[in-house]
mmCIF file of C-alpha atoms in Angstrom:
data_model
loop_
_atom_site.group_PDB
_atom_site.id
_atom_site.type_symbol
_atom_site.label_atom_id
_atom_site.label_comp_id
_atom_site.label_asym_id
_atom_site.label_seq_id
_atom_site.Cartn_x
_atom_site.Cartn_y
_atom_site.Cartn_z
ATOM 1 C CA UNK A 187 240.904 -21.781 5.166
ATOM 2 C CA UNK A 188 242.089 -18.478 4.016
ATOM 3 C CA UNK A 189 240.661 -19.437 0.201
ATOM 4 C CA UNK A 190 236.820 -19.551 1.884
ATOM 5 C CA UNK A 191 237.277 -16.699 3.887
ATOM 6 C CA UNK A 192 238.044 -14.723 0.817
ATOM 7 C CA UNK A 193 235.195 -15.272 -0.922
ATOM 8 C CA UNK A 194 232.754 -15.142 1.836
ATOM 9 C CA UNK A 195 231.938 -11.225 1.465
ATOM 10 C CA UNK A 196 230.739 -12.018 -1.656
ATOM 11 C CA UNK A 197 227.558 -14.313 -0.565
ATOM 12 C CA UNK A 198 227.376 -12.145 2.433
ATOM 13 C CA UNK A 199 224.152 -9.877 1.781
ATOM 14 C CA UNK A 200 222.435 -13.223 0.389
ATOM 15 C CA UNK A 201 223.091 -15.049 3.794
ATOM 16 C CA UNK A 202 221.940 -11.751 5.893
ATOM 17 C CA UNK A 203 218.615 -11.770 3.612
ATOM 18 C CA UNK A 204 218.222 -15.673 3.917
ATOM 19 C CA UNK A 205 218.939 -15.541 7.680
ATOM 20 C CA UNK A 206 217.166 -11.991 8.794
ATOM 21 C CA UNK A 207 213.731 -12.678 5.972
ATOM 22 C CA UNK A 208 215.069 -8.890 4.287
ATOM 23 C CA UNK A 209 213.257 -8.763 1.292
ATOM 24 C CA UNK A 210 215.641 -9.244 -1.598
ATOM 25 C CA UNK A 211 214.286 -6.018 -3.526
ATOM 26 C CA UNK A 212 212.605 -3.234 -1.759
ATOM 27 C CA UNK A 213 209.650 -1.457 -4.196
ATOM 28 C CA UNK A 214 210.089 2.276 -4.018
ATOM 29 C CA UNK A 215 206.922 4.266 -2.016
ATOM 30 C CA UNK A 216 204.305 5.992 -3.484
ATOM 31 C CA UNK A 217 205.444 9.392 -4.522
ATOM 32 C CA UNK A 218 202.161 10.507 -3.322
ATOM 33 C CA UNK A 219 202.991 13.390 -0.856
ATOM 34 C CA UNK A 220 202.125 16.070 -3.302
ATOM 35 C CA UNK A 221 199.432 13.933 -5.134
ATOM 36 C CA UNK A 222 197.473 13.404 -1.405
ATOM 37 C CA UNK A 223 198.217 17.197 -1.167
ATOM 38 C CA UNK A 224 196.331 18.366 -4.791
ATOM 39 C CA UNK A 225 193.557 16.034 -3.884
ATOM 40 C CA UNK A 226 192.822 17.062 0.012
ATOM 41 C CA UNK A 227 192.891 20.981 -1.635
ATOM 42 C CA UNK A 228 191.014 19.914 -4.306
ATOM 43 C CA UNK A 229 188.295 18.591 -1.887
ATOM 44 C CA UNK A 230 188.649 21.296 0.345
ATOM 45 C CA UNK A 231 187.942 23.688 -2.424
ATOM 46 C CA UNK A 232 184.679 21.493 -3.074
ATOM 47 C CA UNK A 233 183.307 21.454 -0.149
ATOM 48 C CA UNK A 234 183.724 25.082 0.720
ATOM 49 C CA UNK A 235 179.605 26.363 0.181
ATOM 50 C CA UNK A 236 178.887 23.008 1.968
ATOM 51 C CA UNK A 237 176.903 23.073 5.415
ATOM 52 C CA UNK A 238 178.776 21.210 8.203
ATOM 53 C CA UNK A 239 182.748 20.684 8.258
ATOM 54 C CA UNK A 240 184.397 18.701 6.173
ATOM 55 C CA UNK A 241 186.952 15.881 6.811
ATOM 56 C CA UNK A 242 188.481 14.202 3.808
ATOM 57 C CA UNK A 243 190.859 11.015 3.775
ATOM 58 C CA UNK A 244 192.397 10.314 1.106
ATOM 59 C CA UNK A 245 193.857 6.883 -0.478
ATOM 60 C CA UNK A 246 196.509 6.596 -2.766
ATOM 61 C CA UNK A 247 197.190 3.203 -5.033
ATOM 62 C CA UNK A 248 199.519 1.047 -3.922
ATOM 63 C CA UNK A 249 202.116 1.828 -6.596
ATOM 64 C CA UNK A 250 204.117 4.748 -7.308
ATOM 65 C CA UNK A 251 202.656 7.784 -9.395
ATOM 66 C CA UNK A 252 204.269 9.253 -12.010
ATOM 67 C CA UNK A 253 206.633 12.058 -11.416
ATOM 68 C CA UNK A 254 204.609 15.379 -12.013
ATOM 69 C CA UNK A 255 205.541 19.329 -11.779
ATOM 70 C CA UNK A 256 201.827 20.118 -12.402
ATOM 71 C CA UNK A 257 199.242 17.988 -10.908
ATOM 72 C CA UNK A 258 195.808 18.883 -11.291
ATOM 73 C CA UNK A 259 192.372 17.363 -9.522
ATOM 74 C CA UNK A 260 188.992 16.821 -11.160
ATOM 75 C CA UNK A 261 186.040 15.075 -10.649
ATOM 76 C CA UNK A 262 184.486 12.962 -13.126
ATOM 77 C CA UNK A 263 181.123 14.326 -14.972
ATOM 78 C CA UNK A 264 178.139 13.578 -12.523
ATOM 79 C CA UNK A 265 180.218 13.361 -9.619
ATOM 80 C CA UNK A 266 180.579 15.141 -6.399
ATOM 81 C CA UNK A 267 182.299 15.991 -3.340
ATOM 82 C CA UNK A 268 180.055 13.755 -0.897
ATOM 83 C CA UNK A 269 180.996 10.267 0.790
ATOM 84 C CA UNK A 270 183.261 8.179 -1.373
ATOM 85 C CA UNK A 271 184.304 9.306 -4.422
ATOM 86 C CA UNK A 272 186.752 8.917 -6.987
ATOM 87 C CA UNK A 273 188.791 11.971 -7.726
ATOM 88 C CA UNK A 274 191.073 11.980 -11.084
ATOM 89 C CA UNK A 275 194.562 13.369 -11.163
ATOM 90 C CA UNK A 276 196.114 14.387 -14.614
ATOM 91 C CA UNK A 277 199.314 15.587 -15.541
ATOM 92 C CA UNK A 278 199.500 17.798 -18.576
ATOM 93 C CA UNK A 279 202.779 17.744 -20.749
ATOM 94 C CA UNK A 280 204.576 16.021 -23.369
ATOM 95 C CA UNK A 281 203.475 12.471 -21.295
ATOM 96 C CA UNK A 282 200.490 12.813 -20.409
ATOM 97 C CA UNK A 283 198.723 10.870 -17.940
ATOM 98 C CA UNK A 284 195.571 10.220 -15.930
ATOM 99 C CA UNK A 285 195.175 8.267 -13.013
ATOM 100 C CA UNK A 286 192.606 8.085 -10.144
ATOM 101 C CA UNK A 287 192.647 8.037 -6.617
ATOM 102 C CA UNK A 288 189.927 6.909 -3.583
ATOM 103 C CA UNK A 289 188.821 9.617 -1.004
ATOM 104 C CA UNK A 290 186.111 9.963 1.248
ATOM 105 C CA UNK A 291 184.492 12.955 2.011
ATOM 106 C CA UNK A 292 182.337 13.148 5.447
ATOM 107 C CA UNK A 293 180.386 16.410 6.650
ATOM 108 C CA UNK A 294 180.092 16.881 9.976
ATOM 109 C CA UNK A 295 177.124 19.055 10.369
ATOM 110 C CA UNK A 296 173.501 20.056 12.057
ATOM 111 C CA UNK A 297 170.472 17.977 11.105
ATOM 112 C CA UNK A 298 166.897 17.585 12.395
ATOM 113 C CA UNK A 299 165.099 14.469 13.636
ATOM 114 C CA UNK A 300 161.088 14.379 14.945
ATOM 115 C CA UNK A 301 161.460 14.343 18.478
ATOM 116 C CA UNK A 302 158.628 12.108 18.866
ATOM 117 C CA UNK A 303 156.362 10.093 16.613
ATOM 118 C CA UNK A 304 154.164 12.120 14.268
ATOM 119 C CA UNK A 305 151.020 11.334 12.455
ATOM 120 C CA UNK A 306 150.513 12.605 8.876
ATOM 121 C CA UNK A 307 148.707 15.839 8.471
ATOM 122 C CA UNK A 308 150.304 17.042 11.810
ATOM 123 C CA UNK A 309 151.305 20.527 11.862
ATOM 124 C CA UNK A 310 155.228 21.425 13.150
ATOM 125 C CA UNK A 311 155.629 22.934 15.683
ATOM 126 C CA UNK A 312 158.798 23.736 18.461
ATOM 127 C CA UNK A 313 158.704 20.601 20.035
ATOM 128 C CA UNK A 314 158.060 18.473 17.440
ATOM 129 C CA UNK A 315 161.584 18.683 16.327
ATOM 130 C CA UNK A 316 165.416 18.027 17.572
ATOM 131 C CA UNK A 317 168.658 18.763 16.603
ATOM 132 C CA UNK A 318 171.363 16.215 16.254
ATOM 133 C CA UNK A 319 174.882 16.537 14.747
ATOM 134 C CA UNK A 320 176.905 13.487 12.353
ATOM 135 C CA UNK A 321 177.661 13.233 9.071
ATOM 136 C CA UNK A 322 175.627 14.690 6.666
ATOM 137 C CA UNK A 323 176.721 12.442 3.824
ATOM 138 C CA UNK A 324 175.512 9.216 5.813
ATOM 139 C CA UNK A 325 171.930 10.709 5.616
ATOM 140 C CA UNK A 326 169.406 11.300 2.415
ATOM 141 C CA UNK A 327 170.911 14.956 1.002
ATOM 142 C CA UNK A 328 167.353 16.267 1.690
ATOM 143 C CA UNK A 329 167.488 16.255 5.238
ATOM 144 C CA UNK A 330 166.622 19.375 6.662
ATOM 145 C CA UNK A 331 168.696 21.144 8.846
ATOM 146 C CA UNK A 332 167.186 24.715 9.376
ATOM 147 C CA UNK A 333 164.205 24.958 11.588
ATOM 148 C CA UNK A 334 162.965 27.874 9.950
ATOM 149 C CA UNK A 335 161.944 26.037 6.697
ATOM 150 C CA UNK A 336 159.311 23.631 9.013
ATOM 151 C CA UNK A 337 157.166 27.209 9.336
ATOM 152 C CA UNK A 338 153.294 26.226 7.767
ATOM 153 C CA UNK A 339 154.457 22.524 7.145
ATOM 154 C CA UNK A 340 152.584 19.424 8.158
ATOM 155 C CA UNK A 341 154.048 15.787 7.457
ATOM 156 C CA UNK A 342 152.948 14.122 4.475
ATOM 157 C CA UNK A 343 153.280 10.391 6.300
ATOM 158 C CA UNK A 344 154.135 8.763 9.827
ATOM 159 C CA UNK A 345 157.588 9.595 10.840
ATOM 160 C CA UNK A 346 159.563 7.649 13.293
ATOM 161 C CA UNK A 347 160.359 9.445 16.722
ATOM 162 C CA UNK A 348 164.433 10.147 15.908
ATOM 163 C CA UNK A 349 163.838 9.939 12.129
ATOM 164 C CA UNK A 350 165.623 12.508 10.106
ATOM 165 C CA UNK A 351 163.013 14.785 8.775
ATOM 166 C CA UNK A 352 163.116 15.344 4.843
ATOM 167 C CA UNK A 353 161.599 17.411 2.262
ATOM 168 C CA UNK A 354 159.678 14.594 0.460
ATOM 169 C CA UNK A 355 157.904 13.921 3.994
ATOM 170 C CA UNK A 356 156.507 17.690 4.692
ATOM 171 C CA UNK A 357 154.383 19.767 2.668
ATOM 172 C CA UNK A 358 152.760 23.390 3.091
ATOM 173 C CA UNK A 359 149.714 23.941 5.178
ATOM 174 C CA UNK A 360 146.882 24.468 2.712
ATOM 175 C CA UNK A 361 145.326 27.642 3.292
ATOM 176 C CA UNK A 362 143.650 28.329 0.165
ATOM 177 C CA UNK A 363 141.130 26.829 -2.176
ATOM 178 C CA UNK A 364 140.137 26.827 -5.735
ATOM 179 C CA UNK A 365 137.128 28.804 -5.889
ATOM 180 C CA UNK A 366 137.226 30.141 -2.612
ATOM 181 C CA UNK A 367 136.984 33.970 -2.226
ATOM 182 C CA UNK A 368 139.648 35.384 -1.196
ATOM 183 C CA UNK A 369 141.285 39.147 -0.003
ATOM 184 C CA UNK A 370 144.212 40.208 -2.687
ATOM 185 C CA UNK A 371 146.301 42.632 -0.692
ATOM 186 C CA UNK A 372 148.822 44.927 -1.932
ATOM 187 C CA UNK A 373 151.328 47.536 0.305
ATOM 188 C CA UNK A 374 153.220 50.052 0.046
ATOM 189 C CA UNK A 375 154.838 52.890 1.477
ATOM 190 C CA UNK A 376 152.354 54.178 3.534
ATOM 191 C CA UNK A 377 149.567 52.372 2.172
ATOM 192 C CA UNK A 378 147.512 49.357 2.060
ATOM 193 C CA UNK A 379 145.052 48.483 -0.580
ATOM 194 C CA UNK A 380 142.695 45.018 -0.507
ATOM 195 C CA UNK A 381 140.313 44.002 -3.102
ATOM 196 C CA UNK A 382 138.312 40.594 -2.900
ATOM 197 C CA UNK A 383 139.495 38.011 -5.268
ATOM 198 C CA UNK A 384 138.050 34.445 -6.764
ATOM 199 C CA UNK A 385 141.454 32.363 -6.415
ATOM 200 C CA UNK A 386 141.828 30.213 -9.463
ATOM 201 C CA UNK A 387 143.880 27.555 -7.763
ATOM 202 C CA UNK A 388 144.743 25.972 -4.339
ATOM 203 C CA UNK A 389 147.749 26.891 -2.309
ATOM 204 C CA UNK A 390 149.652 26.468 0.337
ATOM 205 C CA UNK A 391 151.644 28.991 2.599
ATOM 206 C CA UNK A 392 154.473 30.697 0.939
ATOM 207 C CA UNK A 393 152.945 29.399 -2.681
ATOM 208 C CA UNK A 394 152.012 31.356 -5.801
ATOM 209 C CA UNK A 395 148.569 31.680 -5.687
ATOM 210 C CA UNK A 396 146.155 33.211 -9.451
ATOM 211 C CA UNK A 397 142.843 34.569 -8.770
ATOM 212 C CA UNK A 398 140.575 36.987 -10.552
ATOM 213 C CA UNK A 399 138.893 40.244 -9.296
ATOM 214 C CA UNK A 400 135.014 41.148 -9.156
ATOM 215 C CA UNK A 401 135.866 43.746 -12.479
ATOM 216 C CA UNK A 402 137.417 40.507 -13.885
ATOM 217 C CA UNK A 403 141.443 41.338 -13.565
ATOM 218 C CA UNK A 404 143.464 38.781 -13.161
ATOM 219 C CA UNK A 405 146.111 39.273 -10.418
ATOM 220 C CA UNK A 406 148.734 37.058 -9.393
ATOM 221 C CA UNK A 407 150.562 36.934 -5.727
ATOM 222 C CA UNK A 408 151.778 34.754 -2.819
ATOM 223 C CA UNK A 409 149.341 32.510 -0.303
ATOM 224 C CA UNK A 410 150.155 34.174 3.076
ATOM 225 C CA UNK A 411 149.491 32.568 6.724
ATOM 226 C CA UNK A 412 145.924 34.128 7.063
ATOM 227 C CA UNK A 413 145.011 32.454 3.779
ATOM 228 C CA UNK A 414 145.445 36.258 1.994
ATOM 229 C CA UNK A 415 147.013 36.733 -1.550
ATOM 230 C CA UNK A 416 149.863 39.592 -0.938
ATOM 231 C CA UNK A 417 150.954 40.839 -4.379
ATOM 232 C CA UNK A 418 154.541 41.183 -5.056
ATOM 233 C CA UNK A 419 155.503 44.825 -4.934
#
């Protein structure tokens, strides 16, 4: 009895692992503390001159990284800070190495929607437009979120009523023609001088506009709201 008893301690952490299901090796965790670190500065970094604020998560592989004393982030040519993307690690050295990591990137920020159904051609105006806040990344990057660039613009198409508005769907109100005659109108300090113009091309508000005076100058300015070319001082 004594002989079995002896030898029992031996077979002891096998019958705990058989009896309790203890794994019989344990795989060592990520050493990803200061590799989620790099990355979530990394992003931050990136996202800085972005409109909204940013909230990164980042995922790390399953298996351990390589020991490191001086990580360093990057982003692969073409890529950017916006969604999901794929941000590389590297550690310089005498063994080097290169891995990368998952992370996902959403912008919580100001965007605007037409508050109602709009026909194309329609002019903007106050009510035409809401503001709604989400995740900038989860919409088309030209959505417009400043009211101040729908002055003079008229849809190009139908829009939805809660659409997000875009570039690509607006365009400047045309205020000029080609061939039309026009008054070119230049100011300074303390005065203001006007000549009448034949514009050369068709523009809209805000646009550069060519047209040519009755001595035969040619003059070059921008389209203005009253359908005036105002020459740049």
């Amino acid at each position: 009895m004594m002989d079995k008893i002896r030898f029992f301690p031996h077979f002891l952490p096998v019958v705990l692992a058989m009896g309790l299901g203890a794994p019989a090796c344990l795989a060592a965790p990520p050493d990803g503390g200061d590799a989620r670190g790099v990355v979530e500065q990394f992003l931050k970094t990136q996202t800085a001159g972005l409109p909204g604020q940013a909230r990164i998560r980042v995922t790390l592989p399953g298996s351990a990284l390589p020991a490191c004393e001086a990580l360093e982030a990057f982003l692969p040519n073409g890529a950017s800070a916006w969604g999901r993307v794929s941000v590389g690690l590297r550690c310089p050295g005498e063994r080097p190495w290169t891995r990368f990591v998952q992370a996902h990137v959403a912008l919580e920020g100001r965007y605007l929607v037409a508050a109602r159904a709009l026909d194309a051609g329609q002019p903007l105006g106050a009510g035409d437009v809401a503001a709604r806040t989400g995740d900038l990344t989860a919409l088309p990057k030209s959505v417009l979120a400043d009211p101040a660039e729908l002055k003079g613009m008229v849809t190009v198409n139908r829009v939805a009523a809660g659409a997000p508005l875009r570039r690509e769907q607006l365009r400047g109100t045309v205020v000029i023609q080609q061939g039309q005659t026009v008054q070119v109108v230049a100011e300074g300090q303390g005065f203001t001088v006007s000549t009448e113009a034949r514009a050369l091309n068709r523009a809209e508000i805000g646009a550069t506009v060519q047209a040519k005076t009755r001595d035969g100058r040619l003059v070059s300015g921008v389209a203005d709201e009253e359908g005036q070319i105002r020459l740049a001082q």
